[in-house]
mmCIF file of C-alpha atoms in Angstrom:
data_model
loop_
_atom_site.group_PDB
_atom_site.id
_atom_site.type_symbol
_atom_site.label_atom_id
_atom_site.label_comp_id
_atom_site.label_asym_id
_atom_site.label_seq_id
_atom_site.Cartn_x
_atom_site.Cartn_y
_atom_site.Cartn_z
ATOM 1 C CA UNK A 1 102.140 44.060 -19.018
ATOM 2 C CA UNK A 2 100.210 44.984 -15.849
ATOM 3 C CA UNK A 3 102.155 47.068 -13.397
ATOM 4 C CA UNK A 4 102.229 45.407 -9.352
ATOM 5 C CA UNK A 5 99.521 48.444 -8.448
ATOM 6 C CA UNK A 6 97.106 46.790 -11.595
ATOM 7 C CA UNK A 7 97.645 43.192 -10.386
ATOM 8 C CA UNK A 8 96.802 43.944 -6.747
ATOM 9 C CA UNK A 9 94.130 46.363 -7.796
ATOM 10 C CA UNK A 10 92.435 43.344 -9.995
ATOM 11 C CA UNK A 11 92.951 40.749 -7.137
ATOM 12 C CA UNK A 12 90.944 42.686 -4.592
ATOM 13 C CA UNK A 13 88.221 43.127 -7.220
ATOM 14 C CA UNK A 14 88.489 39.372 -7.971
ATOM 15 C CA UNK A 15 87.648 38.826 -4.093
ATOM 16 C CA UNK A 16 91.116 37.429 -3.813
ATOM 17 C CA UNK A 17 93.346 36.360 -0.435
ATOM 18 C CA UNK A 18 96.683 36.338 -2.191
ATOM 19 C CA UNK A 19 99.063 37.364 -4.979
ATOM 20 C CA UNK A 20 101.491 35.103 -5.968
ATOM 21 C CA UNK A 21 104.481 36.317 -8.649
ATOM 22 C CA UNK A 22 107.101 33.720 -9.547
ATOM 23 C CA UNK A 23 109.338 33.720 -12.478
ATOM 24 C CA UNK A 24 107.785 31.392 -15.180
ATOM 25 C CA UNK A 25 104.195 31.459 -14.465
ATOM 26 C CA UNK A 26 102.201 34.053 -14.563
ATOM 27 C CA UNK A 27 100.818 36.468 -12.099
ATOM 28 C CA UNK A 28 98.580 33.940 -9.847
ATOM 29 C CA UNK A 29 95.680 34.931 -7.303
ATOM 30 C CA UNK A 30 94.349 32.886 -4.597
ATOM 31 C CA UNK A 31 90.009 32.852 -5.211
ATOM 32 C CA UNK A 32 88.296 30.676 -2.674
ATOM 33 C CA UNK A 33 91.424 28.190 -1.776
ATOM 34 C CA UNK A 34 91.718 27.960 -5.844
ATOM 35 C CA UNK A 35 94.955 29.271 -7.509
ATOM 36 C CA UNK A 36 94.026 30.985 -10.969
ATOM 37 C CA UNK A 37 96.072 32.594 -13.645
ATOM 38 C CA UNK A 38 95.439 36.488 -13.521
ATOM 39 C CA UNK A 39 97.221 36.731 -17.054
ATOM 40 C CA UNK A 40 98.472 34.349 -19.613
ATOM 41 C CA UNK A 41 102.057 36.313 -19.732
ATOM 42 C CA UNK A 42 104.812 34.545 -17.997
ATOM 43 C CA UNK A 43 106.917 36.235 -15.522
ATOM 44 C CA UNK A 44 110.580 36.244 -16.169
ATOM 45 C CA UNK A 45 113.311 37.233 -13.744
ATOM 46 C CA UNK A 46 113.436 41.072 -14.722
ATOM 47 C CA UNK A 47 109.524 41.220 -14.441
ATOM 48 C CA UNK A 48 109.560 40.035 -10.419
ATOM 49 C CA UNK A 49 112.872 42.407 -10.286
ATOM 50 C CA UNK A 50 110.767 45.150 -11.071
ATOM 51 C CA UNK A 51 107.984 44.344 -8.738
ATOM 52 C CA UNK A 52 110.516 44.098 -6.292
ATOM 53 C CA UNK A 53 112.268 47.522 -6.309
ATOM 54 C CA UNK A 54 108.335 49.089 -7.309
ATOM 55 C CA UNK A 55 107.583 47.730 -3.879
ATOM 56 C CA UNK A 56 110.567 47.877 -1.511
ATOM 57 C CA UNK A 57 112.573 50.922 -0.397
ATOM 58 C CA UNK A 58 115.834 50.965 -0.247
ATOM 59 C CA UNK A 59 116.797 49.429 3.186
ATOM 60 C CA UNK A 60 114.314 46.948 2.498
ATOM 61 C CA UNK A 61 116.127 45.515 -0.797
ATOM 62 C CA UNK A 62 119.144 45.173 0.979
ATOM 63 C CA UNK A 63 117.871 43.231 3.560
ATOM 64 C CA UNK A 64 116.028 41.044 0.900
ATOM 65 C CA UNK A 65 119.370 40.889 -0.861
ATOM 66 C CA UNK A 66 121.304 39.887 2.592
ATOM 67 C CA UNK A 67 118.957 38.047 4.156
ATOM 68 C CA UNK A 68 117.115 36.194 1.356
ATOM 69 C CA UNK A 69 113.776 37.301 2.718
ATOM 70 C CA UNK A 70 111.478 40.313 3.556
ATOM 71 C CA UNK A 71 108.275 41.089 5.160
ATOM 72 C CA UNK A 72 106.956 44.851 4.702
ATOM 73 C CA UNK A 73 103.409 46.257 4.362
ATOM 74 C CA UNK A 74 102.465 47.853 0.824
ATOM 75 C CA UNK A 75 99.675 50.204 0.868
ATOM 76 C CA UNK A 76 97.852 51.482 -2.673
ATOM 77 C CA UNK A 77 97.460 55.372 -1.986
ATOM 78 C CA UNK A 78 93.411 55.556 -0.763
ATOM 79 C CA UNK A 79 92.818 51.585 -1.627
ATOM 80 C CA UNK A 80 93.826 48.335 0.236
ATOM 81 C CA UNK A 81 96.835 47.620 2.318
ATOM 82 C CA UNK A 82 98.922 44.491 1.398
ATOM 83 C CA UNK A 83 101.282 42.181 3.441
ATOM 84 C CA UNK A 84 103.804 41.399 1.554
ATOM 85 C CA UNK A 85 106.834 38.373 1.644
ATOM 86 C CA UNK A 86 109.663 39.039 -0.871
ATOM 87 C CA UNK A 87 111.965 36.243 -1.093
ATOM 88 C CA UNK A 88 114.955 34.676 -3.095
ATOM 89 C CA UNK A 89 115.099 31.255 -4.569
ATOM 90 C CA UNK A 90 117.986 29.334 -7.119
ATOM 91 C CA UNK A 91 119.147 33.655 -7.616
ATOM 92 C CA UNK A 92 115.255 34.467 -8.653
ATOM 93 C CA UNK A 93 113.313 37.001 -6.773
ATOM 94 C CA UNK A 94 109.439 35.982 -5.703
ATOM 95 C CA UNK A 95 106.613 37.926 -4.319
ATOM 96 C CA UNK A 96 103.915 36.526 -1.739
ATOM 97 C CA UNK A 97 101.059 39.262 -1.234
ATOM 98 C CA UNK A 98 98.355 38.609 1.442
ATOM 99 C CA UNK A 99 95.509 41.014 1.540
ATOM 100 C CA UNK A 100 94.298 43.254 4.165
ATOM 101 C CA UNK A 101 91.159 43.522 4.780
ATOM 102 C CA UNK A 102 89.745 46.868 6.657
ATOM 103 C CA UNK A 103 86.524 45.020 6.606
ATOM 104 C CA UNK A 104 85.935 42.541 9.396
ATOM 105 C CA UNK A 105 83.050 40.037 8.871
ATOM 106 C CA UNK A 106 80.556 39.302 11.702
ATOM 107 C CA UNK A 107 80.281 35.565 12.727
ATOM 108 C CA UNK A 108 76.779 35.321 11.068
ATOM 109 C CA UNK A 109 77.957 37.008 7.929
ATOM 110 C CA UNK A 110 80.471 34.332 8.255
ATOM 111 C CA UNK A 111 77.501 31.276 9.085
ATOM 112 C CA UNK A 112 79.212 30.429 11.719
ATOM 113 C CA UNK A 113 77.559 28.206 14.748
ATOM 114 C CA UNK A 114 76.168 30.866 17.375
ATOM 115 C CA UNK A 115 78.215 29.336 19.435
ATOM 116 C CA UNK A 116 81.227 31.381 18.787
ATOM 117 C CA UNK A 117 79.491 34.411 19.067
ATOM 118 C CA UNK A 118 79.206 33.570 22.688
ATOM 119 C CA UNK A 119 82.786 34.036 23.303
ATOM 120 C CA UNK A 120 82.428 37.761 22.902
ATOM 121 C CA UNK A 121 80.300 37.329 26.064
ATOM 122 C CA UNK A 122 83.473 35.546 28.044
ATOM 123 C CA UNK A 123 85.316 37.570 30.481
ATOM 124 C CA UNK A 124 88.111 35.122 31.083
ATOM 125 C CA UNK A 125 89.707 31.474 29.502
ATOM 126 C CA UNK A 126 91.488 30.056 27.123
ATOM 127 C CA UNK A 127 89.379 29.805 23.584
ATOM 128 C CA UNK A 128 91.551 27.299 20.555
ATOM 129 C CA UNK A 129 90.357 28.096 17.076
ATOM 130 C CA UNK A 130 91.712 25.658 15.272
ATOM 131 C CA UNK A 131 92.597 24.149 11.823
ATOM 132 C CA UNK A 132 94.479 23.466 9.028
ATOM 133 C CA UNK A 133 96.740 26.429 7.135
ATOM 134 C CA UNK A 134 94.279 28.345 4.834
ATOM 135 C CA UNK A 135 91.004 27.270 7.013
ATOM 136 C CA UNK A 136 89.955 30.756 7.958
ATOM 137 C CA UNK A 137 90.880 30.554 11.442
ATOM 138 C CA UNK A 138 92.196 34.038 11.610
ATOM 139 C CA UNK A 139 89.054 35.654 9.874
ATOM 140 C CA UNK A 140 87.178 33.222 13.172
ATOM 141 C CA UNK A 141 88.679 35.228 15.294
ATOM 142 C CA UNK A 142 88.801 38.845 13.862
ATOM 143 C CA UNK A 143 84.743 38.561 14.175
ATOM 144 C CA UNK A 144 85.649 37.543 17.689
ATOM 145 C CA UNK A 145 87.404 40.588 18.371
ATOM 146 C CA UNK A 146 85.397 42.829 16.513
ATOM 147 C CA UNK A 147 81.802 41.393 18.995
ATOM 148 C CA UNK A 148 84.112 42.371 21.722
ATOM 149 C CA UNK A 149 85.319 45.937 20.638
ATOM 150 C CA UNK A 150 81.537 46.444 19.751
ATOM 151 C CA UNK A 151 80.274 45.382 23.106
ATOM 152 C CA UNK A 152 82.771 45.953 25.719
ATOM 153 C CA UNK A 153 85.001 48.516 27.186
ATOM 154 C CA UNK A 154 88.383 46.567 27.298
ATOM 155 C CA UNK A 155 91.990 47.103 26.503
ATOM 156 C CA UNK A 156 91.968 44.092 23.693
ATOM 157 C CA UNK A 157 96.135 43.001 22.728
ATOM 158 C CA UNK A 158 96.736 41.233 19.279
ATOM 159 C CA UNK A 159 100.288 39.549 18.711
ATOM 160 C CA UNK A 160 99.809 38.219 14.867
ATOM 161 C CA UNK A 161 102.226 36.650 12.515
ATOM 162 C CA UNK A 162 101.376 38.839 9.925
ATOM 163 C CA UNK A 163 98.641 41.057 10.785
ATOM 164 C CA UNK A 164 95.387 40.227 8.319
ATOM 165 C CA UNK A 165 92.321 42.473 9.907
ATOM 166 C CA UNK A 166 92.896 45.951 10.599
ATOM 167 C CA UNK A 167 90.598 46.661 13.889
ATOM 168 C CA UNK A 168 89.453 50.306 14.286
ATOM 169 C CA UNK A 169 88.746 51.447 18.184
ATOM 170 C CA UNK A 170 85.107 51.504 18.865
ATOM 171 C CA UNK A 171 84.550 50.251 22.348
ATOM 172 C CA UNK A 172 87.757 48.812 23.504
ATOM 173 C CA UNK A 173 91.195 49.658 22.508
ATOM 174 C CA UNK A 174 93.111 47.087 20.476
ATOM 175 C CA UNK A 175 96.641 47.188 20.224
ATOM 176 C CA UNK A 176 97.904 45.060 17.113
ATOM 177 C CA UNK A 177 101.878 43.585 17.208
ATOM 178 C CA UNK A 178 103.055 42.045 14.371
ATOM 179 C CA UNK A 179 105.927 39.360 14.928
ATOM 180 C CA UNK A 180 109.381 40.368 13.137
ATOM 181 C CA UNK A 181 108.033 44.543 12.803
ATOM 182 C CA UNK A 182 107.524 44.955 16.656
ATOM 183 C CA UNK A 183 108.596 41.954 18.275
ATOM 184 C CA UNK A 184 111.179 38.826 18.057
ATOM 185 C CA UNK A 185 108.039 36.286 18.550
ATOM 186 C CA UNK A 186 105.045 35.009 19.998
ATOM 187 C CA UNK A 187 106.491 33.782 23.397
ATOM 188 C CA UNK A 188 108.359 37.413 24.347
ATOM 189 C CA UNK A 189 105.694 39.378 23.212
ATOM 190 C CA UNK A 190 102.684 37.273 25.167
ATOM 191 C CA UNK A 191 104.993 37.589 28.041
ATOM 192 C CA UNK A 192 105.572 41.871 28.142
ATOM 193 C CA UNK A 193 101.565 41.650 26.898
ATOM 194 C CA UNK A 194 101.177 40.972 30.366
ATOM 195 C CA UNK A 195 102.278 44.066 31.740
ATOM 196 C CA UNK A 196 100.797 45.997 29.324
ATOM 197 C CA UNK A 197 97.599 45.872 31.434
ATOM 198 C CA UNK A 198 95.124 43.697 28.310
ATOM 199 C CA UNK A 199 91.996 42.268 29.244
ATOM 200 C CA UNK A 200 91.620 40.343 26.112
ATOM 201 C CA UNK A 201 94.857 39.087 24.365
ATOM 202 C CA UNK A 202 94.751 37.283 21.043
ATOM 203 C CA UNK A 203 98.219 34.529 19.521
ATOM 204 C CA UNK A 204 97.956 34.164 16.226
ATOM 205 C CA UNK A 205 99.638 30.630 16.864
ATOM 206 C CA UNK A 206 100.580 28.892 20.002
ATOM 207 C CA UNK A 207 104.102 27.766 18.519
ATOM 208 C CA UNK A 208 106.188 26.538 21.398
ATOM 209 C CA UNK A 209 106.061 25.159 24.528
ATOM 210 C CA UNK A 210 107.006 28.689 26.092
ATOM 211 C CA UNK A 211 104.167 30.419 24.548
ATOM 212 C CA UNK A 212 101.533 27.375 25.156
ATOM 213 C CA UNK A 213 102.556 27.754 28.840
ATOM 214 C CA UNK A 214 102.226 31.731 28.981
ATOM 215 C CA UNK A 215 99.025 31.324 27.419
ATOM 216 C CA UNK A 216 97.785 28.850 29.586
ATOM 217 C CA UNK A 217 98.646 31.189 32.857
ATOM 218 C CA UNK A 218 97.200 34.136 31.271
ATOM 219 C CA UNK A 219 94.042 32.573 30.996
ATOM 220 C CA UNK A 220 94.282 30.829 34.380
ATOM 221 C CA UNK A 221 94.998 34.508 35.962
ATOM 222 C CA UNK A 222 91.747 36.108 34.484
ATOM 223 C CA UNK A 223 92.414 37.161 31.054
ATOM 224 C CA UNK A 224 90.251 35.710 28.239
ATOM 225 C CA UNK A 225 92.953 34.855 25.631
ATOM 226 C CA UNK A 226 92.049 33.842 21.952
ATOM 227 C CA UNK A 227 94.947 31.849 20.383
ATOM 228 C CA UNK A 228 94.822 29.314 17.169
ATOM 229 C CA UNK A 229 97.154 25.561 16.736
ATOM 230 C CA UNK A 230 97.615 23.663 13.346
ATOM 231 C CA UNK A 231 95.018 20.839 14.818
ATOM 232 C CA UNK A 232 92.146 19.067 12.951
ATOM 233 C CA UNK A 233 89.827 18.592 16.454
ATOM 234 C CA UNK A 234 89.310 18.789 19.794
ATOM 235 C CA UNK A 235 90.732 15.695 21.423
ATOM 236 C CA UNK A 236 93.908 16.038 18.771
ATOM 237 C CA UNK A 237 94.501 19.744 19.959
ATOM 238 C CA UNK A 238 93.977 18.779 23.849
ATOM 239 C CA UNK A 239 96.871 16.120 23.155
ATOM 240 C CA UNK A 240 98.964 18.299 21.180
ATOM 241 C CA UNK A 241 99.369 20.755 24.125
ATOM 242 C CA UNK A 242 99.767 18.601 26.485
ATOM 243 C CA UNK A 243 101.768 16.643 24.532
ATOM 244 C CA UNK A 244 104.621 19.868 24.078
ATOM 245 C CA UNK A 245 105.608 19.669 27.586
ATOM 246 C CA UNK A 246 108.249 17.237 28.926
ATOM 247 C CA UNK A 247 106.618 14.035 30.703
ATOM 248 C CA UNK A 248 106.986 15.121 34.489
ATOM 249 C CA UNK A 249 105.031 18.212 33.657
ATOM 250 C CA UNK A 250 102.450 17.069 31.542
ATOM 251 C CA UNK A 251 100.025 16.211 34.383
ATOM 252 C CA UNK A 252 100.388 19.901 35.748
ATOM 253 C CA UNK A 253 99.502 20.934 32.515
ATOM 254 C CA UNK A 254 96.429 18.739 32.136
ATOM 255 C CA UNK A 255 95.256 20.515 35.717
ATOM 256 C CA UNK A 256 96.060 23.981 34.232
ATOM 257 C CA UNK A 257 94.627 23.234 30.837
ATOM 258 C CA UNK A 258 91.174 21.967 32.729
ATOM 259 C CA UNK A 259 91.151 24.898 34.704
ATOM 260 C CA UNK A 260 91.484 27.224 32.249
ATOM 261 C CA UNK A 261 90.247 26.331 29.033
ATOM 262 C CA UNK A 262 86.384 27.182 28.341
ATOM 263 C CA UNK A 263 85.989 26.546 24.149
ATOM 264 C CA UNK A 264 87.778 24.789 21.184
ATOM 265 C CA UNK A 265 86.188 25.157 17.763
ATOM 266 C CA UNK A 266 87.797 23.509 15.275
ATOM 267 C CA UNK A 267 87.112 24.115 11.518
ATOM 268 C CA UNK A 268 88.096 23.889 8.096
ATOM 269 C CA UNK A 269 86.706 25.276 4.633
ATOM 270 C CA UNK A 270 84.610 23.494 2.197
ATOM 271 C CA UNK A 271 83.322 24.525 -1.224
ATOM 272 C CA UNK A 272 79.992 24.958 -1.558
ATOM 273 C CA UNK A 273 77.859 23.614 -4.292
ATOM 274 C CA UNK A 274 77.931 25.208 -7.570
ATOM 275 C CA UNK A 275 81.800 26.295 -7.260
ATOM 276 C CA UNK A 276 79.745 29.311 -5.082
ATOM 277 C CA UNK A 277 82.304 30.378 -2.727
ATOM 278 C CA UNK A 278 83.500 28.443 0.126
ATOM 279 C CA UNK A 279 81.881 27.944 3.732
ATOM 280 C CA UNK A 280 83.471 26.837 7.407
ATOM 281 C CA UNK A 281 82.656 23.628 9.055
ATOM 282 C CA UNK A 282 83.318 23.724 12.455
ATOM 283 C CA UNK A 283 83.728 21.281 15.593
ATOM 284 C CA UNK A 284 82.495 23.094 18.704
ATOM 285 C CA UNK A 285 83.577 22.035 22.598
ATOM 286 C CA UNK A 286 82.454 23.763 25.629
ATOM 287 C CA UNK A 287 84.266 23.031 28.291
ATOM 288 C CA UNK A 288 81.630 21.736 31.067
ATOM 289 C CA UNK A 289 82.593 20.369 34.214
ATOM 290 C CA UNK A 290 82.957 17.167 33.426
ATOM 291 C CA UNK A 291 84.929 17.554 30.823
ATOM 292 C CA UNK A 292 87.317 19.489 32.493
ATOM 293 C CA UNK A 293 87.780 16.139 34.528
ATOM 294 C CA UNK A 294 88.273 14.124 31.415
ATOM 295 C CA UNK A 295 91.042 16.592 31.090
ATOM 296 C CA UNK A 296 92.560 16.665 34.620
ATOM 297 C CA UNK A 297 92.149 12.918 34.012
ATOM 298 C CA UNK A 298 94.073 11.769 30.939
ATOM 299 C CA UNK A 299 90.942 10.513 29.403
ATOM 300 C CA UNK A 300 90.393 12.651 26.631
ATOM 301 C CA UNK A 301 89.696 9.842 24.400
ATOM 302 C CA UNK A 302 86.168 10.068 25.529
ATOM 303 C CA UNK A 303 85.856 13.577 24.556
ATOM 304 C CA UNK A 304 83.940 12.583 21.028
ATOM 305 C CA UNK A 305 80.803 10.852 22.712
ATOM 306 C CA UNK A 306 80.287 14.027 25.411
ATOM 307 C CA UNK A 307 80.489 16.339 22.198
ATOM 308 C CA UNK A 308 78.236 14.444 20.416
ATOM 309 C CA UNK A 309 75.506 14.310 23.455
ATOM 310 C CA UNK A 310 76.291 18.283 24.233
ATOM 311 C CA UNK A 311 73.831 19.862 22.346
ATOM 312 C CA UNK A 312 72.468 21.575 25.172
ATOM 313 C CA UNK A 313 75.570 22.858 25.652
ATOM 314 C CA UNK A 314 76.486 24.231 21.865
ATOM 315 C CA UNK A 315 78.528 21.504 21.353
ATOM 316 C CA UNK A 316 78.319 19.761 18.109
ATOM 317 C CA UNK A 317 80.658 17.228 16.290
ATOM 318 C CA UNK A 318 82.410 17.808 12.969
ATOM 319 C CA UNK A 319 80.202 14.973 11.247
ATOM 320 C CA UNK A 320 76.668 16.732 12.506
ATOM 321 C CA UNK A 321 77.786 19.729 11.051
ATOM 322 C CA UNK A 322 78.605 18.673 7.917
ATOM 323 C CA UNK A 323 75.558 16.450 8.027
ATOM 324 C CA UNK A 324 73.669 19.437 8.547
ATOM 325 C CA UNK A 325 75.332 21.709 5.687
ATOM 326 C CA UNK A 326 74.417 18.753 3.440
ATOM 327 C CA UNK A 327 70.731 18.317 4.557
ATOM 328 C CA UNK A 328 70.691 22.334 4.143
ATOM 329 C CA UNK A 329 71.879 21.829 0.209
ATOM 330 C CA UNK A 330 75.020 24.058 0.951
ATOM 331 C CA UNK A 331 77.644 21.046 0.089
ATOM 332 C CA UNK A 332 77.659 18.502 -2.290
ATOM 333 C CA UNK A 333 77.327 14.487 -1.185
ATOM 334 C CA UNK A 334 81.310 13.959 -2.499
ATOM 335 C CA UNK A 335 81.846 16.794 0.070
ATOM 336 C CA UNK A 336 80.084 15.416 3.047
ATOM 337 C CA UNK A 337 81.809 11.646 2.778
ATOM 338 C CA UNK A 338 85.343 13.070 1.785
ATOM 339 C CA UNK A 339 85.495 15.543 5.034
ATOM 340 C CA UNK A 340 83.528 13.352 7.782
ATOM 341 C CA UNK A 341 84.896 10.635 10.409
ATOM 342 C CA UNK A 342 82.499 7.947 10.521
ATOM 343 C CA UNK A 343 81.687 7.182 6.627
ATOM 344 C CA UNK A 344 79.690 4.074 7.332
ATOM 345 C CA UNK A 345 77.213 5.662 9.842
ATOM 346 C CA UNK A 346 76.630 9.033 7.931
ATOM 347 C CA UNK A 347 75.868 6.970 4.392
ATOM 348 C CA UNK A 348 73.131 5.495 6.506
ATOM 349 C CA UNK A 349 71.738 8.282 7.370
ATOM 350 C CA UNK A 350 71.719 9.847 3.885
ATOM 351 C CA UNK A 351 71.335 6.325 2.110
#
């Protein structure tokens, strides 16, 4: 039977993003978006028990006990630390781990477009990374952070929900808040952020309609804010904001959002061929003038033909991309056509 310090031990040396311990299976890890059996032994209730209290102090399994849930950090003397989610379901006990990683890729470690790299370079704005759950939009935006706190000189805020990249002060000084250890949620901590005098301030997810707004006047009032939404593109994550706020206030909202937004890129994760790994496809927008007045507007609709003729500008739509990761032999053809918008005109081009 492994003890929890040999399962987490073997997961980071299995490149894995999560730990997952649930009475009757066995001891699962998260490789590349892929859930695989660590072990063949099962887990029964006094197994995750024992995690538990291995993990937890005291104060912490009561409040698991009373409350049903717990978030805590768990760190392996001189190895990785690990945030993790004990919870109880139908009078079992289960255990969500989510590594930490002290190492912080750069965006062309990552192959992402240079594009993004750019935003290290902005000084103020409002820049969506965007996504579904699992996409890598987080580890996006950690190499965004880290350009920044290798270039500039800037008091850099994080508000994070939990915290997955540890950022070391080289540069700048970064601040990292973690929602439920040092604050209620996104929306009060953006708003005392403000007065804590950030240059750069980073929400790991524009949740509500309070936060959206705060955001949005952050940026407008010359802060370059990084923030990520649950969206699959641009025009759908344009909408969705605007979309949050009541209908009097949603053209006030389109003016503020053209003011201050200056990037969306929105991306997901693909496998690449050969079951080698996974790589990000992403949707790039750069806000230009006139599509700021597409925004201020209401005709976002037409957003998909001024990406797709922006080149100049580093824009580039989600089917070029792709197009272009197949033509490069990083994705297979049943990847391409399952992932892109217009099927009909990309098989044309491929034949």
């Amino acid at each position: 039977m492994m003890t929890i310090t040999e399962i987490l031990t073997t997961a980071v040396q299995l490149n894995a993003s999560d730990v997952h311990l649930a009475v009757g299976n066995p001891p699962t890890i998260r490789v590349d978006g892929e859930l695989k059996a660590l072990e063949k032994r099962i887990l029964k209730e006094s197994d995750t028990m024992s995690y538990a209290k291995d993990m937890l102090t005291d104060e912490q399994y009561e409040k698991l006990m009373n409350d049903g849930q717990v978030d805590f950090a768990y760190r392996i003397p001189n190895q990785n630390v690990y945030r993790v989610n004990a919870f109880r379901y139908s009078d079992k006990i289960g255990l969500a781990c989510r590594v930490i990683s002290e190492h912080i890729p750069t965006a062309k470690e990552l192959e992402l477009p240079e594009t993004i790299e750019r935003v290290a370079g902005f000084t103020s704005g409002l820049v969506l990374v965007t996504g579904p759950t699992g996409c890598g939009k987080s580890t996006t935006i950690a190499s965004i952070i880290d350009a920044i706190n290798k270039k500039k000189s800037c008091h850099v805020l994080t508000i994070e929900d939990p915290i997955e990249y540890i950022h070391k002060n080289k540069k700048s000084i970064i601040t990292q808040r973690e929602v439920g250890r040092d604050c209620n949620n996104f929306s009060d901590a953006l708003r005392a952020g403000l007065r804590q005098d950030p240059d750069v301030i980073m929400v790991g997810e524009m949740r509500d309609l309070e936060t959206i707004s705060t955001a949005i006047t952050a940026a407008e009032t010359g802060h370059l804010v990084l923030a990520t939404l649950h969206t699959r593109n641009a025009y759908q994550t344009i909408e969705r904001i605007i979309d949050v706020f009541p209908g009097p206030h949603q053209q006030q909202i389109r003016v503020q959002l053209a003011t201050s937004l200056v990037a969306v890129f929105s991306q997901r994760l693909l496998p690449r061929k050969r079951s080698n790994g996974r790589i990000a496809a992403v949707e790039s927008l750069i806000v230009t003038p006139a599509i700021r007045n597409l925004i201020r507007e209401n005709k976002v609709h037409q957003l998909y033909s001024f990406i797709q003729t922006g080149q100049k500008s580093g824009m580039q739509t989600m089917d070029d991309y792709l197009l272009g990761l197949y033509r490069s032999n990083v994705i297979e053809r049943n990847t391409l056509l399952e992932h892109v918008t217009e099927r009909e005109t990309i098989l044309k081009l491929i034949g």
